[in-house]
Each structure stands twice: as C-alpha cells, then as structure tokens.
Short mmCIF file of N, CA and C in Angstrom, two decimals:
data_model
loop_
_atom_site.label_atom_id
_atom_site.label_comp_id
_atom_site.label_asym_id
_atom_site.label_seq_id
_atom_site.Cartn_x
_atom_site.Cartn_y
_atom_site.Cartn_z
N UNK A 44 0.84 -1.19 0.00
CA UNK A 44 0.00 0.00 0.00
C UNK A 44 0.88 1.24 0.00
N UNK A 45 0.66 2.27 -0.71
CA UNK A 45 1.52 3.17 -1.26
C UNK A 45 0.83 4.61 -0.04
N UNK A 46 1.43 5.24 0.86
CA UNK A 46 1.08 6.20 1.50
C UNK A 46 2.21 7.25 1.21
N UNK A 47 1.75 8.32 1.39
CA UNK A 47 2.29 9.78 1.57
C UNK A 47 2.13 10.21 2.30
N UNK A 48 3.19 10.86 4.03
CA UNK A 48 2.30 11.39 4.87
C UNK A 48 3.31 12.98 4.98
N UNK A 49 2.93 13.83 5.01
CA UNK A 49 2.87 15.06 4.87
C UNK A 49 2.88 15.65 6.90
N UNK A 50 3.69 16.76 6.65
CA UNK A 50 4.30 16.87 8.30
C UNK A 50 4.98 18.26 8.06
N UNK A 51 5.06 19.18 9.31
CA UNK A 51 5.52 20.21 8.73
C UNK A 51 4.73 21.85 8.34
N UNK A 52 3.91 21.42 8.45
CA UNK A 52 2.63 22.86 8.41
C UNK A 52 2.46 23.47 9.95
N UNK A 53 2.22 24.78 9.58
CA UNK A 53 1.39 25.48 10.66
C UNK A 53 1.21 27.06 10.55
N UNK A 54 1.26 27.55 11.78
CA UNK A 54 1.21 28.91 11.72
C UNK A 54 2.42 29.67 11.73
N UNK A 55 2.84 30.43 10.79
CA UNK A 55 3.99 31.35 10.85
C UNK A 55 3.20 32.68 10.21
N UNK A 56 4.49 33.79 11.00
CA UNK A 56 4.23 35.50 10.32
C UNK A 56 4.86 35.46 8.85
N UNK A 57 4.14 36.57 7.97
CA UNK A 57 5.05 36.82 6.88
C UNK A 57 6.42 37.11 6.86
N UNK A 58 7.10 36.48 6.42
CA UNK A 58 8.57 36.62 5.98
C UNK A 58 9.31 35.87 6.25
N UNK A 59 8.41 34.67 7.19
CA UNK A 59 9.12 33.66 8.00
C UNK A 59 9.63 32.29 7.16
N UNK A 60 10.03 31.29 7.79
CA UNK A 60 10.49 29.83 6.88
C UNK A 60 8.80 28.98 7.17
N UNK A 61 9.19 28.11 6.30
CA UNK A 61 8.82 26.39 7.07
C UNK A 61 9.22 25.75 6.10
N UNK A 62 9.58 24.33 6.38
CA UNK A 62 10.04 23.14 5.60
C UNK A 62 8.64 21.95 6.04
N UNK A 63 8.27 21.69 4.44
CA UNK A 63 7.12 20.77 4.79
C UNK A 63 7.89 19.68 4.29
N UNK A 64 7.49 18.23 5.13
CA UNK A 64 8.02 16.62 4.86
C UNK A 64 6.94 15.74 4.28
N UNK A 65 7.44 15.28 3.58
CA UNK A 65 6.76 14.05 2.85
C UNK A 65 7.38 12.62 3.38
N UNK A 66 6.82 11.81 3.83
CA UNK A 66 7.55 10.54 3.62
C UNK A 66 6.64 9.28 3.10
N UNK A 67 7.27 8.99 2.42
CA UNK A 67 6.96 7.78 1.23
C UNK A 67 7.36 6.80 1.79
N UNK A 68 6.24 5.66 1.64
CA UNK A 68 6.22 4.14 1.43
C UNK A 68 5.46 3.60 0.73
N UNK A 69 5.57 2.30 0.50
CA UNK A 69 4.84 1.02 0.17
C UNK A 69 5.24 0.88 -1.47
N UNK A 70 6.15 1.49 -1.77
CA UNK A 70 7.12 0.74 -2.93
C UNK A 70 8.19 1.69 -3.72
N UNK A 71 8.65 1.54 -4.54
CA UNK A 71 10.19 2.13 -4.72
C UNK A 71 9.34 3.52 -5.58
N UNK A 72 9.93 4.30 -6.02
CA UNK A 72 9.77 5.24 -6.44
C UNK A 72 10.58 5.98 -7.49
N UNK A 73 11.56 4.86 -8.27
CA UNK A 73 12.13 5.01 -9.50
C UNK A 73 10.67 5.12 -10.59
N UNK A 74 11.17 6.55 -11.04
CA UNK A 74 10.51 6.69 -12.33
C UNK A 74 9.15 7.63 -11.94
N UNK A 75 9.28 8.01 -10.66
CA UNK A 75 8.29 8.98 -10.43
C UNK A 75 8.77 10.57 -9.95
N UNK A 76 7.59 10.99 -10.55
CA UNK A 76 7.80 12.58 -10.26
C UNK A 76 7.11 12.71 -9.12
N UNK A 77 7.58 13.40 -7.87
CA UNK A 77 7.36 13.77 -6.60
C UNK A 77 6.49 15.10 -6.67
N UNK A 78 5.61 15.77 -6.53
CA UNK A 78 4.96 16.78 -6.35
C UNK A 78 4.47 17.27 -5.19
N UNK A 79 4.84 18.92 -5.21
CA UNK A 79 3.78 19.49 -4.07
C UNK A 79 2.88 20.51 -5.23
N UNK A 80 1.71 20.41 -4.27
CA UNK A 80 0.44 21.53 -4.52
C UNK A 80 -0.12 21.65 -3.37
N UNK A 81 -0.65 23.18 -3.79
CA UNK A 81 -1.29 23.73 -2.46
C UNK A 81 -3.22 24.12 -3.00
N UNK A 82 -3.85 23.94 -2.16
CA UNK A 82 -5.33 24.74 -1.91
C UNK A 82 -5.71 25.46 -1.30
N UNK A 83 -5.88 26.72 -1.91
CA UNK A 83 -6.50 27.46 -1.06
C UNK A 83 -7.87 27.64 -0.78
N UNK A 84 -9.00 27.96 0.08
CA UNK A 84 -10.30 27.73 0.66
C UNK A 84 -10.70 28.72 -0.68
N UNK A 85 -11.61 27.87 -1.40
CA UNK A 85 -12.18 28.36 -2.66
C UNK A 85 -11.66 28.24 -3.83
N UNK A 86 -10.52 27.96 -3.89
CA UNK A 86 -9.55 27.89 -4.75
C UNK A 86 -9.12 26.90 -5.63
N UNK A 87 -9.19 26.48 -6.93
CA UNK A 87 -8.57 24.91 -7.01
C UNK A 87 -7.14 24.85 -6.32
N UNK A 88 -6.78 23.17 -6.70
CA UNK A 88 -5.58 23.01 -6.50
C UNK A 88 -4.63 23.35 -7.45
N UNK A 89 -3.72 23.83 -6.68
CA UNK A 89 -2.36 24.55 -7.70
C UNK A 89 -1.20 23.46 -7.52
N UNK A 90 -0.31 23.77 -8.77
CA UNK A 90 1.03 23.27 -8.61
C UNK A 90 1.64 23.93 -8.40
N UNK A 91 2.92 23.45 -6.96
CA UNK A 91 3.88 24.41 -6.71
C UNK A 91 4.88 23.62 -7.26
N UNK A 92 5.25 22.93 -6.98
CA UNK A 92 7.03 22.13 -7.29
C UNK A 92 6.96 21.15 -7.55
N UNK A 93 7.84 20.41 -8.22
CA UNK A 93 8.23 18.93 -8.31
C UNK A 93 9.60 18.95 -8.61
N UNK A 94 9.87 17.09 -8.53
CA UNK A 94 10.86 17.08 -7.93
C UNK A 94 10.79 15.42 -9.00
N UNK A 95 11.63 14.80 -9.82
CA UNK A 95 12.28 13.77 -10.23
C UNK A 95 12.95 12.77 -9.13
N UNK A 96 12.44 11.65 -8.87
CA UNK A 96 12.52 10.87 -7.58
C UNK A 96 14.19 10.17 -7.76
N UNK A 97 14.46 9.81 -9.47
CA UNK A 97 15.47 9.44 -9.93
C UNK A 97 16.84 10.32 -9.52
N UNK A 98 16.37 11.47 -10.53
CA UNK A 98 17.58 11.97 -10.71
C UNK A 98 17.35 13.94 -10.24
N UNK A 99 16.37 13.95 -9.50
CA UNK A 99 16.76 14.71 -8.81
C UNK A 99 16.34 16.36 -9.70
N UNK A 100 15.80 16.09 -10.63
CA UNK A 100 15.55 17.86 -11.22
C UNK A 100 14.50 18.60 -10.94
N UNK A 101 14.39 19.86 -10.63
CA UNK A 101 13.60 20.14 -10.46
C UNK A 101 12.96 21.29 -10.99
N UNK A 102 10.96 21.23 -10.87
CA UNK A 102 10.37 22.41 -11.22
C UNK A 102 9.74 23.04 -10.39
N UNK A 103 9.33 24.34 -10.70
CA UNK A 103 9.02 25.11 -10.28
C UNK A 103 7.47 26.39 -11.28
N UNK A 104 6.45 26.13 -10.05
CA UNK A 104 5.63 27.21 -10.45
C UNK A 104 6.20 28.70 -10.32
N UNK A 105 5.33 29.66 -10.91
CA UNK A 105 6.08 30.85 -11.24
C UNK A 105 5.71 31.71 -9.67
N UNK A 106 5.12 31.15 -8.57
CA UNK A 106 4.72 31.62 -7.48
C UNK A 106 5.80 30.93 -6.38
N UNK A 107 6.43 30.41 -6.86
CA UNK A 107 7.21 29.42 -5.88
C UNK A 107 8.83 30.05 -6.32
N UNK A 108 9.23 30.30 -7.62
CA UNK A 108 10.51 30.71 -7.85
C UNK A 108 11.36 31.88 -6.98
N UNK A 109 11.97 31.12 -6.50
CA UNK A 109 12.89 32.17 -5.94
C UNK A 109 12.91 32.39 -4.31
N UNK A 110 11.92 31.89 -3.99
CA UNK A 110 11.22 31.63 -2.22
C UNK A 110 11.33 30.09 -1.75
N UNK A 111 10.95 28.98 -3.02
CA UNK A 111 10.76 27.66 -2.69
C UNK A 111 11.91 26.66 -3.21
N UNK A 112 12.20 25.90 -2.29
CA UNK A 112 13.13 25.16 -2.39
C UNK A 112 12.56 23.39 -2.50
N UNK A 113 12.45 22.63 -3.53
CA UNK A 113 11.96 21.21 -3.56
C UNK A 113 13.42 20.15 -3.69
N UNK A 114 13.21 19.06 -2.61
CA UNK A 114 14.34 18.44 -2.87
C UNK A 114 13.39 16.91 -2.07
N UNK A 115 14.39 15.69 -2.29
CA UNK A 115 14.45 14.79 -2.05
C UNK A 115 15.45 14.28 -1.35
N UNK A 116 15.27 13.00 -0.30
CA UNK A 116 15.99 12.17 0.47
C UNK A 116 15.73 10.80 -0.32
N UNK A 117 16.33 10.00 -0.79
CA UNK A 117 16.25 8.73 -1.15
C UNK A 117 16.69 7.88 0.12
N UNK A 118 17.12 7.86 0.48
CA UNK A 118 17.71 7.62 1.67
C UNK A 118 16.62 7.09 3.16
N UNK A 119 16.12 8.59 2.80
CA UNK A 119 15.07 8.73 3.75
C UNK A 119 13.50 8.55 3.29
N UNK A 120 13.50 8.42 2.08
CA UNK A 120 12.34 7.79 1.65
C UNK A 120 11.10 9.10 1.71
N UNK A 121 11.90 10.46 1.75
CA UNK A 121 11.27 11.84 1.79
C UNK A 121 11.48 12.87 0.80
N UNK A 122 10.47 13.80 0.69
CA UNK A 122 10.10 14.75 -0.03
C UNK A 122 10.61 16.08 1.22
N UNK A 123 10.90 16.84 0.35
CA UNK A 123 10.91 18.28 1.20
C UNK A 123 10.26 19.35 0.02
N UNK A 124 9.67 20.83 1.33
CA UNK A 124 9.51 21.39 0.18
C UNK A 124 9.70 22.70 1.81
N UNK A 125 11.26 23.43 0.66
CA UNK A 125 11.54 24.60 2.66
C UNK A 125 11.06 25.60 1.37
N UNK A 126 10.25 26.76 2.15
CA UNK A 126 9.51 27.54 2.00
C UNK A 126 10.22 29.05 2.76
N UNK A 127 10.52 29.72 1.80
CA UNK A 127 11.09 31.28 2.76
C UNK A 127 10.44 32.31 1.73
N UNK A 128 10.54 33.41 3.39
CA UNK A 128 9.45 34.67 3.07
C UNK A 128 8.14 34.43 2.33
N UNK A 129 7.76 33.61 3.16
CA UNK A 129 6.47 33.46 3.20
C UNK A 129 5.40 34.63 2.97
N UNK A 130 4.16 34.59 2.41
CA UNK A 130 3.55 35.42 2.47
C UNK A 130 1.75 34.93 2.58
N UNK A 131 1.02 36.32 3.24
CA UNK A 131 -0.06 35.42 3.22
C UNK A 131 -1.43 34.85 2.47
N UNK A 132 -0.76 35.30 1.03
CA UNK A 132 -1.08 34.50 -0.16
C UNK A 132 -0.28 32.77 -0.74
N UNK A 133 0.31 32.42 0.56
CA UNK A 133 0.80 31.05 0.80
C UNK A 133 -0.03 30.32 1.35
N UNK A 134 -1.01 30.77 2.36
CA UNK A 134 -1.74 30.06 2.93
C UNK A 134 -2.85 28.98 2.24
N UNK A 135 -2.78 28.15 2.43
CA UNK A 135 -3.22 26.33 1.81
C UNK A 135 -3.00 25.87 2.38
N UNK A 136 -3.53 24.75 2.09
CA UNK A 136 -3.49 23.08 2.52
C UNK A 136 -2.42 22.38 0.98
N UNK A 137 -1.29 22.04 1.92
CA UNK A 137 -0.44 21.67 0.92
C UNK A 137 -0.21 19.72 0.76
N UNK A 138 -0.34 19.77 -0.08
CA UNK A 138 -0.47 18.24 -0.85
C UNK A 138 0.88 17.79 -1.35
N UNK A 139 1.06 16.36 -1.03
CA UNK A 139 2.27 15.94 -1.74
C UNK A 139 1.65 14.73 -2.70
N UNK A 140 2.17 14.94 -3.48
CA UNK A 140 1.27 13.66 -4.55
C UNK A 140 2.87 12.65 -5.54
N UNK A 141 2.70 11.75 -5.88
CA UNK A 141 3.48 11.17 -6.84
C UNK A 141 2.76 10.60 -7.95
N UNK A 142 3.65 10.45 -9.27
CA UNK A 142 2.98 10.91 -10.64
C UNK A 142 3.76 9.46 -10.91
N UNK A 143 3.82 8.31 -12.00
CA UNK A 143 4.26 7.61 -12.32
C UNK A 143 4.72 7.78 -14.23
N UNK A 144 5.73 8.03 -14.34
CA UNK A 144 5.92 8.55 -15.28
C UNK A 144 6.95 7.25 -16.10
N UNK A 145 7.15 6.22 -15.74
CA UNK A 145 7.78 4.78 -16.56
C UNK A 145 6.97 4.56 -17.76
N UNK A 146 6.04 4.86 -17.85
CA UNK A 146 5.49 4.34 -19.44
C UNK A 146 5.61 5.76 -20.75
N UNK A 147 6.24 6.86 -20.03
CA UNK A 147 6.40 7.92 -20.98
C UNK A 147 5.98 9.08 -19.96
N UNK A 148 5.89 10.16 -20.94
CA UNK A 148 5.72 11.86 -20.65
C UNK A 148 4.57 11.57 -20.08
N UNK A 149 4.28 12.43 -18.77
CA UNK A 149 3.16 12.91 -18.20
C UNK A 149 3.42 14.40 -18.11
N UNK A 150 2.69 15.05 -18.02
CA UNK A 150 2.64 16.67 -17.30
C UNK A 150 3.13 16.69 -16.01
N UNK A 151 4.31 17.53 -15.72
CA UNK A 151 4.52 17.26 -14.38
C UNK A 151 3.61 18.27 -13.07
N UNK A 152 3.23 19.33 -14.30
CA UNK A 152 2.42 20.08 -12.65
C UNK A 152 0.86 20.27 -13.16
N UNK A 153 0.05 18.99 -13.37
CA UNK A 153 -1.12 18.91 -13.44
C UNK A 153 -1.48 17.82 -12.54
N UNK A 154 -2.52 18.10 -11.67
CA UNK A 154 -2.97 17.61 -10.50
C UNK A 154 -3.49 16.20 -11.04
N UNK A 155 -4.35 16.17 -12.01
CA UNK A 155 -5.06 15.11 -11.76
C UNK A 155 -4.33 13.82 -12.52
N UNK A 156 -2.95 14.01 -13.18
CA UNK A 156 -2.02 13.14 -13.73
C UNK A 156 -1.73 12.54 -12.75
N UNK A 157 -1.66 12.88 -11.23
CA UNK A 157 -0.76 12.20 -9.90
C UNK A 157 -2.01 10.97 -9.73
N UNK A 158 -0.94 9.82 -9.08
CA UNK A 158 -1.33 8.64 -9.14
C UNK A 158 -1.71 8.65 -7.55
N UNK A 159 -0.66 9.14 -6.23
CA UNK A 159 -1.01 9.09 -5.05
C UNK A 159 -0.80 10.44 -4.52
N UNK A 160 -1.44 10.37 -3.05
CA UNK A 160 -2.13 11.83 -2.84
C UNK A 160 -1.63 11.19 -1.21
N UNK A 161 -1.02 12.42 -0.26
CA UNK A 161 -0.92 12.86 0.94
C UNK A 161 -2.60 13.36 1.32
N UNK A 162 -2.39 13.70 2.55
CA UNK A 162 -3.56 13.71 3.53
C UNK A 162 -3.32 15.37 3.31
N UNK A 163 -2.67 15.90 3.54
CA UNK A 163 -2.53 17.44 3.74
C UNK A 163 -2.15 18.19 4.71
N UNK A 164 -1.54 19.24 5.15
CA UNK A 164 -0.78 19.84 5.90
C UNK A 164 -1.45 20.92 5.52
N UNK A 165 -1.78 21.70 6.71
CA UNK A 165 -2.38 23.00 6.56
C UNK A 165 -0.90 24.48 6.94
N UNK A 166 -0.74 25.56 6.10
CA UNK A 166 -0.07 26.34 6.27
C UNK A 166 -0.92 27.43 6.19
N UNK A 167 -0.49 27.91 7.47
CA UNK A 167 -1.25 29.61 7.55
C UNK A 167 -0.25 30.42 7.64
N UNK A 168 -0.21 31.84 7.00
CA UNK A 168 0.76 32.86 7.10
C UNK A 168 -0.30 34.28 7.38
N UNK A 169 -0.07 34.07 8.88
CA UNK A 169 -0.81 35.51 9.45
C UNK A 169 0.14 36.41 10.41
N UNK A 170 0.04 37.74 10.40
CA UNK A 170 0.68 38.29 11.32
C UNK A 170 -0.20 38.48 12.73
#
C-alpha cells in the first residue's frame, strides 16, 4: 500500500520559513515525479514544485521561484519542500502527490495526472 504522509505545516508570520516533509512508502519510487500543490479555501488546486525521484531535477511554479526550495531524500524515503518569506497569499493546505511517469511523458504540474495523494498539511501565514 503506497502512502504519503505530509508533516511540517502550521502557523507562521510573513517573511518567516517552514520546511514541509513528505515521507513515502509502500514501494520504490524510480521513475516517479514527486509533487507538491497547495489549496486554497475556494480555490482549485495549484502546482507548486516537483521534484524527479530518480535523478533529482527540479520544477518550479512561477509563485514558488525564488522563495521555494523542492528536494528529495532517497535515503530517507522523503520529499521536502523549505519555504522562505512566506507570504499570506501562501496560505493552503499543501499536498504531496506522486505521478508515475515509466510508461512515458506525463505533465509534471497537473494535479489530476498524480497517481497518489498525501492527507494534507495545513499552512497559515498571518501576522
């Protein structure tokens, strides 16, 4: 059984950090693209980052450049996604999802291509 559990959310002021965790089980994860997206209350779900489980490359939404940092632990069988200067147009419920991409090209920052889905981590950015 394939879970995502997501860790790492809460309340911070604008300008502040957080690093949200993913950790992966219930089978290997060669050949998948790692994703975060966030929701905001009313909002669809957005893509913020991904992350190549293989080899490590990464993307980036145009709201995330330059503030968001996406990386991986193989090791640790984790996702990261550290977050600076926050603002409180960050605030969502942030999702980690994985995409299975071995049989060819998928889209990497379209939601409904992801195969598994985290529970969610809520991030608020209030002063």
């Amino acid at each position: 059984q394939v879970t995502l559990v997501e860790s790492g959310g809460g309340l911070v002021r604008p300008g502040n950090s957080l690093r949200l965790s993913c950790v992966v089980s219930g089978r290997t994860f060669v050949n998948y693209n790692m994703g975060w997206f966030r929701q905001a209350p009313g909002k669809e779900r957005e893509f913020v980052a991904a992350v190549t489980w293989t080899t490590g490359e990464t993307y980036y939404a145009d709201v995330a450049k330059g503030r968001f940092t996406v990386s991986r632990d193989i090791g640790k069988n984790t996702v990261y996604l550290q977050m600076n200067s926050l603002r409180p147009e960050d605030t969502a419920v942030y999702y980690c999802a994985a995409e299975y991409v071995g049989r060819g090209y998928r889209p990497i920052s379209v939601a409904s291509e992801y195969d598994y889905w985290g529970q969610g981590t809520q991030v608020t950015v209030s002063s």
